[in-house]
Amino acid sequence: MGDFNIHIEDENDSVAQRNIACIDLDAFVEDILKSKLCDTDCFKDLDSAVDIYESELSSILDKHAKEKTFIPRKDHNAEWWSTHCQQAKAMRRKIERLYQKNHDCPDYKRLYRKASERASSVIVSTRDHFYKTRLQDSAGDAKKTYSIVNKLLNKEKVSTTTPSCSSNLESANNFAQFFKSKVDNIYNNIYLEQQSQDSPNSDEFVPLSNSPKIVQFRHVSDEELVSIIKNMSKKFCDLDPIPTKILIKCLPELLPLISFIVNESLVKGEFPIKLKEALIRPSLKKRGLDGESLSNYRPISNLSFLSKIIEKCVSIQLTSYLEDNNLLSKVQSGYRKFHSCETGTTRIHNDILITIDKKTKVVLLLLDLSAAFDTVNHPRLIKKLRSAYGITGISLTWIRSYLANRSFCVKVKDSSSSATPLYRLLRIKSHMLLVEL
């Protein structure tokens, strides 16, 4: 099942770890069956069901894999390091000490040379086998392959560098204030500009089609929900009560509760309050930038797996509605199946060549908007969804609920900032923004 580590990395470089590999899955499932997680009488409303999901699973995980804090040895930091590597290294060190005591003896010198060669061989072969297997497993997945290659070249994306502060908590709070004020300032400037230029009817949107409106999201069946969950990324977030890999293994037992939460959310038009918080880990935009400047960091937002399940269910239904009624722009490449940066670039390149062939001049205007997703005007978005795209009723109520009362906290090593309320959408990898704004 693999180890599940939560890195704390405080001033003493300590690490908090749960030994997930030692969990008896049958006993874990048995405890789930005995808990409120499988008692449908406890599923009274949406928020209480989410509380049960988080509290009960956290309690069961603590029982089967308690969190232990320790200071790891440096040679254990490599994920490919194995017991065979450790044994070979220990034997080399043992013979080295004997050789140092009997420096003039040729036999000890020969033994030490052989031990050194064996240790080097074991370490190199273990490392090579580990990365060769990883590359084979990621065949066909360019993102995973580049991630492994970048790691081998010491070009990993996420940097643990943080600005100098008296404590990690102070650093986390500084980041939270900076990210919020940056978005607020940009949004306020945009709002003032709109106020001075907008005409009285600027908020009126012409319907894009006479197609049927979407009033209510449909019920998601258990079979469809299982398929959606298994096809999702298995990334884990600190907000999750248990690792995603374990959740997948216990899915048959947890499915009734997850299905209740998802469908209750869609039917009532409510997004659970507890799932509206994002956990942000600041990361340098690129290697070599000044780590003391907060503007050189981007907020990498993480959401709980349960919230992403609900998002995905809504995303599938919205995307299907927009595509079936031809409501997406023909030149939109983002957030569409079989479309990407490559298709957008190919289209632009083709248009330029055609224009040049016609002996016409070409002017290419490129815009890089700062915090583009963060500064979307929610009231205008809601009006456009209703008027232009025909999204009304409970469906629109759900989107309002999804956008409202969100918050985030920033985590720097072992410390988290206080929850910061967000009045506009923060940069979250979500499937919700499917329309061309």
Short mmCIF file of C-alpha atoms in Angstrom, two decimals:
data_model
loop_
_atom_site.label_atom_id
_atom_site.label_comp_id
_atom_site.label_asym_id
_atom_site.label_seq_id
_atom_site.Cartn_x
_atom_site.Cartn_y
_atom_site.Cartn_z
CA MET A 1 0.00 0.00 0.00
CA GLY A 2 3.00 2.24 0.46
CA ASP A 3 4.05 4.65 3.18
CA PHE A 4 2.04 7.79 3.82
CA ASN A 5 4.24 10.60 5.10
CA ILE A 6 3.29 14.04 6.35
CA HIS A 7 6.47 16.11 6.34
CA ILE A 8 6.66 18.61 9.15
CA GLU A 9 10.30 19.64 8.69
CA ASP A 10 10.66 21.98 11.64
CA GLU A 11 13.87 23.52 12.83
CA ASN A 12 15.12 20.04 13.85
CA ASP A 13 14.10 18.55 10.46
CA SER A 14 11.66 16.22 12.19
CA VAL A 15 9.13 14.26 10.18
CA ALA A 16 5.70 13.01 11.16
CA GLN A 17 4.93 9.69 9.53
CA ARG A 18 2.19 7.07 9.45
CA ASN A 19 3.18 3.56 8.49
CA ILE A 20 0.33 2.86 6.08
CA ALA A 21 2.04 -0.28 4.79
CA CYS A 22 1.43 -2.06 8.11
CA ILE A 23 -2.34 -1.44 8.13
CA ASP A 24 -4.47 -4.57 8.19
CA LEU A 25 -6.98 -3.63 5.48
CA ASP A 26 -9.53 -6.22 6.61
CA ALA A 27 -9.49 -4.83 10.16
CA PHE A 28 -9.67 -1.28 8.78
CA VAL A 29 -12.75 -2.16 6.72
CA GLU A 30 -14.32 -3.92 9.71
CA ASP A 31 -13.99 -0.74 11.79
CA ILE A 32 -15.61 1.24 8.98
CA LEU A 33 -18.57 -1.15 8.98
CA LYS A 34 -18.95 -0.76 12.75
CA SER A 35 -18.81 3.06 12.62
CA LYS A 36 -21.37 5.73 11.75
CA LEU A 37 -19.92 5.74 8.23
CA CYS A 38 -22.19 2.83 7.34
CA ASP A 39 -25.19 3.84 9.48
CA THR A 40 -27.57 5.48 7.01
CA ASP A 41 -29.77 6.69 9.89
CA CYS A 42 -26.98 9.12 10.81
CA PHE A 43 -27.08 10.83 7.40
CA LYS A 44 -29.49 13.57 8.43
CA ASP A 45 -28.22 16.46 6.32
CA LEU A 46 -25.31 17.44 4.10
CA ASP A 47 -23.04 19.13 6.65
CA SER A 48 -23.53 16.45 9.32
CA ALA A 49 -22.72 13.74 6.76
CA VAL A 50 -19.46 15.53 5.87
CA ASP A 51 -18.65 15.79 9.60
CA ILE A 52 -19.17 12.04 9.99
CA TYR A 53 -17.00 11.34 6.94
CA GLU A 54 -14.08 13.39 8.25
CA SER A 55 -14.23 12.63 11.98
CA GLU A 56 -14.87 8.89 11.74
CA LEU A 57 -12.23 8.23 9.08
CA SER A 58 -9.65 10.31 10.97
CA SER A 59 -10.37 8.34 14.14
CA ILE A 60 -10.07 4.97 12.39
CA LEU A 61 -6.80 5.98 10.71
CA ASP A 62 -5.34 7.07 14.07
CA LYS A 63 -6.25 3.67 15.50
CA HIS A 64 -4.55 1.67 12.73
CA ALA A 65 -1.60 3.93 11.89
CA LYS A 66 -0.68 6.37 14.63
CA GLU A 67 1.40 9.35 13.61
CA LYS A 68 4.98 9.20 14.88
CA THR A 69 7.51 12.02 14.81
CA PHE A 70 11.24 11.37 14.35
CA ILE A 71 14.36 12.87 12.84
CA PRO A 72 15.25 10.81 9.74
CA ARG A 73 18.77 9.83 8.85
CA LYS A 74 20.05 11.57 5.77
CA ASP A 75 20.54 8.33 3.84
CA HIS A 76 16.83 7.56 4.29
CA ASN A 77 15.75 10.71 2.47
CA ALA A 78 15.96 9.11 -0.98
CA GLU A 79 12.70 7.39 -1.88
CA TRP A 80 14.57 4.64 -3.71
CA TRP A 81 16.73 3.76 -0.67
CA SER A 82 16.17 0.18 0.52
CA THR A 83 17.25 -2.14 3.32
CA HIS A 84 19.71 -3.80 0.91
CA CYS A 85 21.39 -0.44 0.33
CA GLN A 86 21.56 0.19 4.07
CA GLN A 87 23.02 -3.27 4.77
CA ALA A 88 25.64 -2.94 2.03
CA LYS A 89 26.62 0.50 3.31
CA ALA A 90 26.81 -0.73 6.91
CA MET A 91 29.03 -3.66 5.90
CA ARG A 92 31.34 -1.32 3.99
CA ARG A 93 31.64 0.93 7.04
CA LYS A 94 32.29 -2.04 9.32
CA ILE A 95 35.13 -3.36 7.15
CA GLU A 96 36.47 0.18 6.73
CA ARG A 97 36.89 0.49 10.50
CA LEU A 98 38.75 -2.86 10.57
CA TYR A 99 40.97 -1.68 7.71
CA GLN A 100 41.76 1.57 9.56
CA LYS A 101 42.90 -0.43 12.61
CA ASN A 102 44.98 -2.82 10.45
CA HIS A 103 46.15 -0.45 7.78
CA ASP A 104 49.26 -2.45 6.88
CA CYS A 105 47.42 -5.73 6.31
CA PRO A 106 46.79 -6.40 2.58
CA ASP A 107 43.89 -8.78 3.36
CA TYR A 108 41.86 -6.03 5.03
CA LYS A 109 42.64 -3.68 2.17
CA ARG A 110 41.35 -6.27 -0.31
CA LEU A 111 38.18 -6.87 1.79
CA TYR A 112 37.54 -3.14 2.05
CA ARG A 113 37.90 -2.69 -1.73
CA LYS A 114 35.42 -5.53 -2.38
CA ALA A 115 32.95 -4.15 0.20
CA SER A 116 33.17 -0.69 -1.39
CA GLU A 117 32.57 -2.10 -4.87
CA ARG A 118 29.63 -4.19 -3.64
CA ALA A 119 28.03 -1.24 -1.80
CA SER A 120 28.39 1.01 -4.85
CA SER A 121 26.96 -1.69 -7.10
CA VAL A 122 23.95 -2.33 -4.84
CA ILE A 123 23.18 1.39 -4.45
CA VAL A 124 23.53 2.18 -8.17
CA SER A 125 21.51 -0.85 -9.31
CA THR A 126 18.75 -0.17 -6.76
CA ARG A 127 18.48 3.45 -7.86
CA ASP A 128 18.51 2.53 -11.56
CA HIS A 129 15.88 -0.18 -11.11
CA PHE A 130 13.64 2.20 -9.12
CA TYR A 131 13.63 4.95 -11.76
CA LYS A 132 13.46 2.49 -14.67
CA THR A 133 10.31 0.99 -13.15
CA ARG A 134 8.83 4.44 -12.51
CA LEU A 135 9.46 5.49 -16.12
CA GLN A 136 7.91 2.27 -17.44
CA ASP A 137 4.83 2.74 -15.25
CA SER A 138 4.41 6.32 -16.49
CA ALA A 139 4.65 5.37 -20.18
CA GLY A 140 2.07 7.38 -22.12
CA ASP A 141 1.72 9.96 -19.35
CA ALA A 142 3.89 12.91 -20.35
CA LYS A 143 3.27 14.80 -17.11
CA LYS A 144 4.52 11.96 -14.89
CA THR A 145 7.46 11.25 -17.19
CA TYR A 146 8.64 14.89 -17.13
CA SER A 147 8.21 14.93 -13.35
CA ILE A 148 10.56 11.94 -12.98
CA VAL A 149 13.08 13.37 -15.45
CA ASN A 150 13.06 16.75 -13.70
CA LYS A 151 13.70 14.99 -10.40
CA LEU A 152 16.67 13.15 -11.87
CA LEU A 153 18.01 16.46 -13.23
CA ASN A 154 17.36 18.19 -9.89
CA LYS A 155 14.79 20.46 -11.50
CA GLU A 156 11.80 19.72 -9.32
CA LYS A 157 8.95 22.22 -9.59
CA VAL A 158 8.06 22.69 -5.95
CA SER A 159 10.64 24.48 -3.88
CA THR A 160 10.80 24.35 -0.09
CA THR A 161 12.46 27.78 0.02
CA THR A 162 10.61 30.33 2.15
CA PRO A 163 11.38 33.93 3.13
CA SER A 164 13.35 34.52 6.32
CA CYS A 165 11.03 34.96 9.32
CA SER A 166 11.19 34.52 13.06
CA SER A 167 8.86 31.51 12.79
CA ASN A 168 7.03 29.39 10.22
CA LEU A 169 3.72 30.69 11.57
CA GLU A 170 4.74 34.29 10.86
CA SER A 171 5.80 33.29 7.35
CA ALA A 172 2.46 31.53 6.74
CA ASN A 173 0.47 34.56 7.90
CA ASN A 174 2.59 36.90 5.76
CA PHE A 175 1.89 34.76 2.70
CA ALA A 176 -1.84 34.66 3.46
CA GLN A 177 -2.02 38.43 3.76
CA PHE A 178 0.04 38.95 0.61
CA PHE A 179 -2.01 36.58 -1.58
CA LYS A 180 -5.28 38.10 -0.41
CA SER A 181 -4.18 41.74 -0.77
CA LYS A 182 -2.76 41.07 -4.25
CA VAL A 183 -6.12 39.77 -5.53
CA ASP A 184 -8.08 42.48 -3.70
CA ASN A 185 -5.98 45.25 -5.25
CA ILE A 186 -6.28 43.89 -8.77
CA TYR A 187 -10.01 43.28 -8.38
CA ASN A 188 -10.67 46.74 -6.97
CA ASN A 189 -8.84 48.40 -9.87
CA ILE A 190 -10.84 46.33 -12.37
CA TYR A 191 -14.10 47.19 -10.57
CA LEU A 192 -13.36 50.93 -10.57
CA GLU A 193 -12.49 50.81 -14.27
CA GLN A 194 -15.74 48.97 -15.06
CA GLN A 195 -17.78 51.44 -13.04
CA SER A 196 -16.44 54.35 -15.08
CA GLN A 197 -16.96 52.69 -18.47
CA ASP A 198 -19.96 50.35 -18.20
CA SER A 199 -23.19 51.41 -19.84
CA PRO A 200 -26.55 50.89 -18.05
CA ASN A 201 -27.19 47.70 -20.04
CA SER A 202 -23.66 46.31 -19.84
CA ASP A 203 -24.75 43.47 -17.58
CA GLU A 204 -27.34 42.19 -20.06
CA PHE A 205 -26.23 39.10 -21.94
CA VAL A 206 -27.82 37.85 -25.15
CA PRO A 207 -28.76 34.13 -25.07
CA LEU A 208 -26.34 32.10 -27.18
CA SER A 209 -28.95 29.55 -28.16
CA ASN A 210 -32.62 28.65 -27.89
CA SER A 211 -31.64 25.31 -26.40
CA PRO A 212 -33.37 23.87 -23.32
CA LYS A 213 -32.24 25.30 -20.01
CA ILE A 214 -30.51 23.27 -17.32
CA VAL A 215 -32.51 23.71 -14.12
CA GLN A 216 -31.48 20.74 -11.98
CA PHE A 217 -28.40 18.54 -11.91
CA ARG A 218 -29.36 14.89 -12.34
CA HIS A 219 -28.86 12.18 -9.72
CA VAL A 220 -25.49 10.40 -9.97
CA SER A 221 -25.79 6.62 -9.81
CA ASP A 222 -23.46 4.48 -7.70
CA GLU A 223 -21.97 2.88 -10.82
CA GLU A 224 -21.23 6.28 -12.37
CA LEU A 225 -19.79 7.58 -9.10
CA VAL A 226 -17.42 4.62 -8.78
CA SER A 227 -16.22 5.17 -12.36
CA ILE A 228 -15.68 8.89 -11.72
CA ILE A 229 -13.71 8.29 -8.51
CA LYS A 230 -11.48 5.58 -10.00
CA ASN A 231 -10.62 7.78 -13.00
CA MET A 232 -9.70 10.79 -10.87
CA SER A 233 -6.18 11.72 -9.84
CA LYS A 234 -5.23 10.00 -6.57
CA LYS A 235 -3.42 13.02 -5.14
CA PHE A 236 -3.62 13.42 -1.37
CA CYS A 237 -4.20 16.66 0.51
CA ASP A 238 -3.58 17.38 4.20
CA LEU A 239 -7.28 18.23 4.43
CA ASP A 240 -8.22 14.62 3.65
CA PRO A 241 -8.98 12.37 6.65
CA ILE A 242 -7.30 9.34 5.03
CA PRO A 243 -4.96 8.80 2.06
CA THR A 244 -6.78 8.54 -1.24
CA LYS A 245 -5.28 5.11 -1.99
CA ILE A 246 -6.92 3.68 1.14
CA LEU A 247 -10.21 5.38 0.33
CA ILE A 248 -10.24 3.65 -3.07
CA LYS A 249 -9.63 0.27 -1.43
CA CYS A 250 -12.51 0.90 0.99
CA LEU A 251 -14.80 2.42 -1.63
CA PRO A 252 -17.51 -0.30 -1.48
CA GLU A 253 -18.02 0.40 2.24
CA LEU A 254 -17.80 4.22 1.91
CA LEU A 255 -19.84 4.50 -1.28
CA PRO A 256 -23.28 4.94 0.40
CA LEU A 257 -22.05 7.92 2.44
CA ILE A 258 -20.16 9.50 -0.48
CA SER A 259 -23.18 9.00 -2.74
CA PHE A 260 -25.44 10.64 -0.14
CA ILE A 261 -23.13 13.67 0.15
CA VAL A 262 -22.76 14.11 -3.63
CA ASN A 263 -26.45 13.76 -4.50
CA GLU A 264 -27.66 15.74 -1.50
CA SER A 265 -25.40 18.57 -2.64
CA LEU A 266 -26.76 18.44 -6.20
CA VAL A 267 -30.41 18.15 -5.17
CA LYS A 268 -30.32 20.88 -2.52
CA GLY A 269 -28.08 23.21 -4.52
CA GLU A 270 -25.61 23.47 -1.64
CA PHE A 271 -21.87 22.96 -1.46
CA PRO A 272 -20.71 21.70 1.98
CA ILE A 273 -19.27 24.46 4.17
CA LYS A 274 -16.38 22.29 5.41
CA LEU A 275 -15.23 21.57 1.85
CA LYS A 276 -14.88 25.24 0.90
CA GLU A 277 -11.45 25.66 2.47
CA ALA A 278 -8.29 25.43 0.38
CA LEU A 279 -4.83 24.65 1.72
CA ILE A 280 -2.12 26.70 0.02
CA ARG A 281 1.55 25.79 -0.17
CA PRO A 282 3.63 28.65 -1.64
CA SER A 283 6.07 27.67 -4.36
CA LEU A 284 8.71 29.70 -6.17
CA LYS A 285 7.56 30.44 -9.72
CA LYS A 286 10.87 29.22 -11.06
CA ARG A 287 14.31 28.28 -9.86
CA GLY A 288 16.78 31.08 -9.23
CA LEU A 289 14.28 33.75 -8.14
CA ASP A 290 14.80 35.71 -4.94
CA GLY A 291 13.23 33.62 -2.18
CA GLU A 292 12.83 36.66 0.07
CA SER A 293 10.30 38.37 -2.22
CA LEU A 294 6.72 37.19 -1.69
CA SER A 295 5.81 38.25 -5.25
CA ASN A 296 8.07 35.48 -6.59
CA TYR A 297 5.79 32.79 -5.12
CA ARG A 298 2.60 31.36 -6.58
CA PRO A 299 -0.18 29.93 -4.42
CA ILE A 300 -0.55 26.20 -5.08
CA SER A 301 -4.02 25.39 -3.78
CA ASN A 302 -5.06 21.96 -2.60
CA LEU A 303 -8.62 20.78 -2.01
CA SER A 304 -9.92 17.73 -0.21
CA PHE A 305 -10.61 14.68 -2.37
CA LEU A 306 -14.30 14.66 -1.39
CA SER A 307 -14.77 18.22 -2.64
CA LYS A 308 -13.12 17.30 -5.94
CA ILE A 309 -15.51 14.37 -6.34
CA ILE A 310 -18.51 16.71 -6.10
CA GLU A 311 -16.85 19.19 -8.47
CA LYS A 312 -16.16 16.45 -11.02
CA CYS A 313 -19.78 15.26 -10.97
CA VAL A 314 -20.99 18.82 -11.67
CA SER A 315 -18.26 19.38 -14.25
CA ILE A 316 -19.31 16.33 -16.26
CA GLN A 317 -22.95 17.44 -16.35
CA LEU A 318 -22.15 21.07 -17.20
CA THR A 319 -19.69 20.09 -19.92
CA SER A 320 -22.19 17.67 -21.45
CA TYR A 321 -24.88 20.39 -21.46
CA LEU A 322 -22.59 23.00 -23.05
CA GLU A 323 -21.26 20.64 -25.71
CA ASP A 324 -24.65 19.10 -26.59
CA ASN A 325 -26.09 22.57 -27.18
CA ASN A 326 -23.00 23.99 -28.97
CA LEU A 327 -22.56 26.71 -26.36
CA LEU A 328 -18.77 26.61 -26.27
CA SER A 329 -16.78 28.90 -28.53
CA LYS A 330 -15.22 27.12 -31.50
CA VAL A 331 -11.84 28.71 -30.75
CA GLN A 332 -11.81 27.79 -27.05
CA SER A 333 -9.03 25.32 -26.29
CA GLY A 334 -9.02 25.37 -22.48
CA TYR A 335 -11.13 22.99 -20.36
CA ARG A 336 -12.31 20.97 -23.36
CA LYS A 337 -11.76 17.33 -24.25
CA PHE A 338 -9.29 16.82 -27.11
CA HIS A 339 -8.22 20.48 -26.79
CA SER A 340 -5.08 21.91 -25.21
CA CYS A 341 -2.37 24.54 -25.58
CA GLU A 342 -1.14 22.58 -28.61
CA THR A 343 -4.47 22.82 -30.44
CA GLY A 344 -4.70 26.55 -29.67
CA THR A 345 -1.14 27.16 -30.88
CA THR A 346 -1.75 25.09 -34.01
CA ARG A 347 -4.88 27.13 -34.82
CA ILE A 348 -3.05 30.45 -34.38
CA HIS A 349 -0.09 29.26 -36.45
CA ASN A 350 -2.41 28.10 -39.22
CA ASP A 351 -4.34 31.40 -39.26
CA ILE A 352 -1.10 33.38 -39.47
CA LEU A 353 0.18 31.32 -42.40
CA ILE A 354 -3.12 31.66 -44.27
CA THR A 355 -3.10 35.42 -43.71
CA ILE A 356 0.51 35.70 -44.93
CA ASP A 357 -0.36 33.66 -48.03
CA LYS A 358 -3.02 36.27 -48.81
CA LYS A 359 -0.30 38.96 -48.77
CA THR A 360 -1.90 40.54 -45.71
CA LYS A 361 -0.08 41.95 -42.70
CA VAL A 362 -0.38 40.11 -39.41
CA VAL A 363 -0.54 41.63 -35.93
CA LEU A 364 -0.47 39.22 -32.99
CA LEU A 365 -1.64 40.59 -29.63
CA LEU A 366 -0.88 38.43 -26.58
CA LEU A 367 -2.33 39.18 -23.14
CA ASP A 368 -0.96 37.82 -19.88
CA LEU A 369 -3.55 38.66 -17.24
CA SER A 370 -2.40 38.83 -13.64
CA ALA A 371 -4.50 36.61 -11.34
CA ALA A 372 -7.04 36.10 -14.14
CA PHE A 373 -9.05 33.36 -12.41
CA ASP A 374 -8.77 35.00 -9.02
CA THR A 375 -10.39 38.23 -10.19
CA VAL A 376 -13.46 36.87 -12.02
CA ASN A 377 -16.46 39.04 -11.14
CA HIS A 378 -18.84 36.55 -9.53
CA PRO A 379 -22.08 38.57 -9.91
CA ARG A 380 -21.39 39.06 -13.64
CA LEU A 381 -20.45 35.39 -13.98
CA ILE A 382 -23.77 34.34 -12.41
CA LYS A 383 -25.72 36.70 -14.69
CA LYS A 384 -23.94 35.40 -17.78
CA LEU A 385 -24.52 31.76 -16.82
CA ARG A 386 -28.22 32.47 -16.36
CA SER A 387 -28.89 34.82 -19.30
CA ALA A 388 -26.47 33.60 -21.97
CA TYR A 389 -26.03 29.93 -21.14
CA GLY A 390 -29.44 29.02 -19.73
CA ILE A 391 -28.19 27.69 -16.39
CA THR A 392 -30.99 28.39 -13.91
CA GLY A 393 -32.86 27.00 -10.90
CA ILE A 394 -31.09 24.65 -8.50
CA SER A 395 -28.12 24.36 -10.86
CA LEU A 396 -27.40 28.08 -10.60
CA THR A 397 -28.07 27.99 -6.85
CA TRP A 398 -25.41 25.29 -6.51
CA ILE A 399 -22.85 27.42 -8.39
CA ARG A 400 -23.66 30.40 -6.15
CA SER A 401 -23.14 28.21 -3.10
CA TYR A 402 -19.88 26.85 -4.52
CA LEU A 403 -18.46 30.35 -5.01
CA ALA A 404 -19.69 31.87 -1.73
CA ASN A 405 -18.02 31.89 1.69
CA ARG A 406 -14.78 30.25 0.61
CA SER A 407 -11.60 30.52 2.65
CA PHE A 408 -7.98 29.45 2.55
CA CYS A 409 -5.04 28.97 4.84
CA VAL A 410 -1.36 28.90 3.97
CA LYS A 411 0.87 26.12 5.27
CA VAL A 412 4.61 26.65 5.63
CA LYS A 413 6.34 23.51 6.85
CA ASP A 414 4.65 22.63 10.16
CA SER A 415 2.65 25.84 10.61
CA SER A 416 -0.66 27.00 9.12
CA SER A 417 -2.00 30.52 8.95
CA SER A 418 -5.42 31.36 10.30
CA ALA A 419 -8.32 30.80 7.90
CA THR A 420 -8.65 33.78 5.55
CA PRO A 421 -12.11 34.46 4.04
CA LEU A 422 -12.24 34.87 0.29
CA TYR A 423 -14.82 37.00 -1.43
CA ARG A 424 -13.72 36.02 -4.91
CA LEU A 425 -12.50 32.78 -6.39
CA LEU A 426 -8.91 31.92 -5.43
CA ARG A 427 -6.68 30.09 -7.87
CA ILE A 428 -7.97 26.55 -7.42
CA LYS A 429 -7.55 23.74 -9.92
CA SER A 430 -11.27 23.30 -10.40
CA HIS A 431 -13.43 22.08 -13.24
CA MET A 432 -16.07 24.76 -12.69
CA LEU A 433 -14.87 27.52 -15.04
CA LEU A 434 -15.88 25.89 -18.27
CA VAL A 435 -17.43 28.87 -20.04
CA GLU A 436 -15.64 31.51 -22.09
CA LEU A 437 -15.79 34.66 -19.98
#
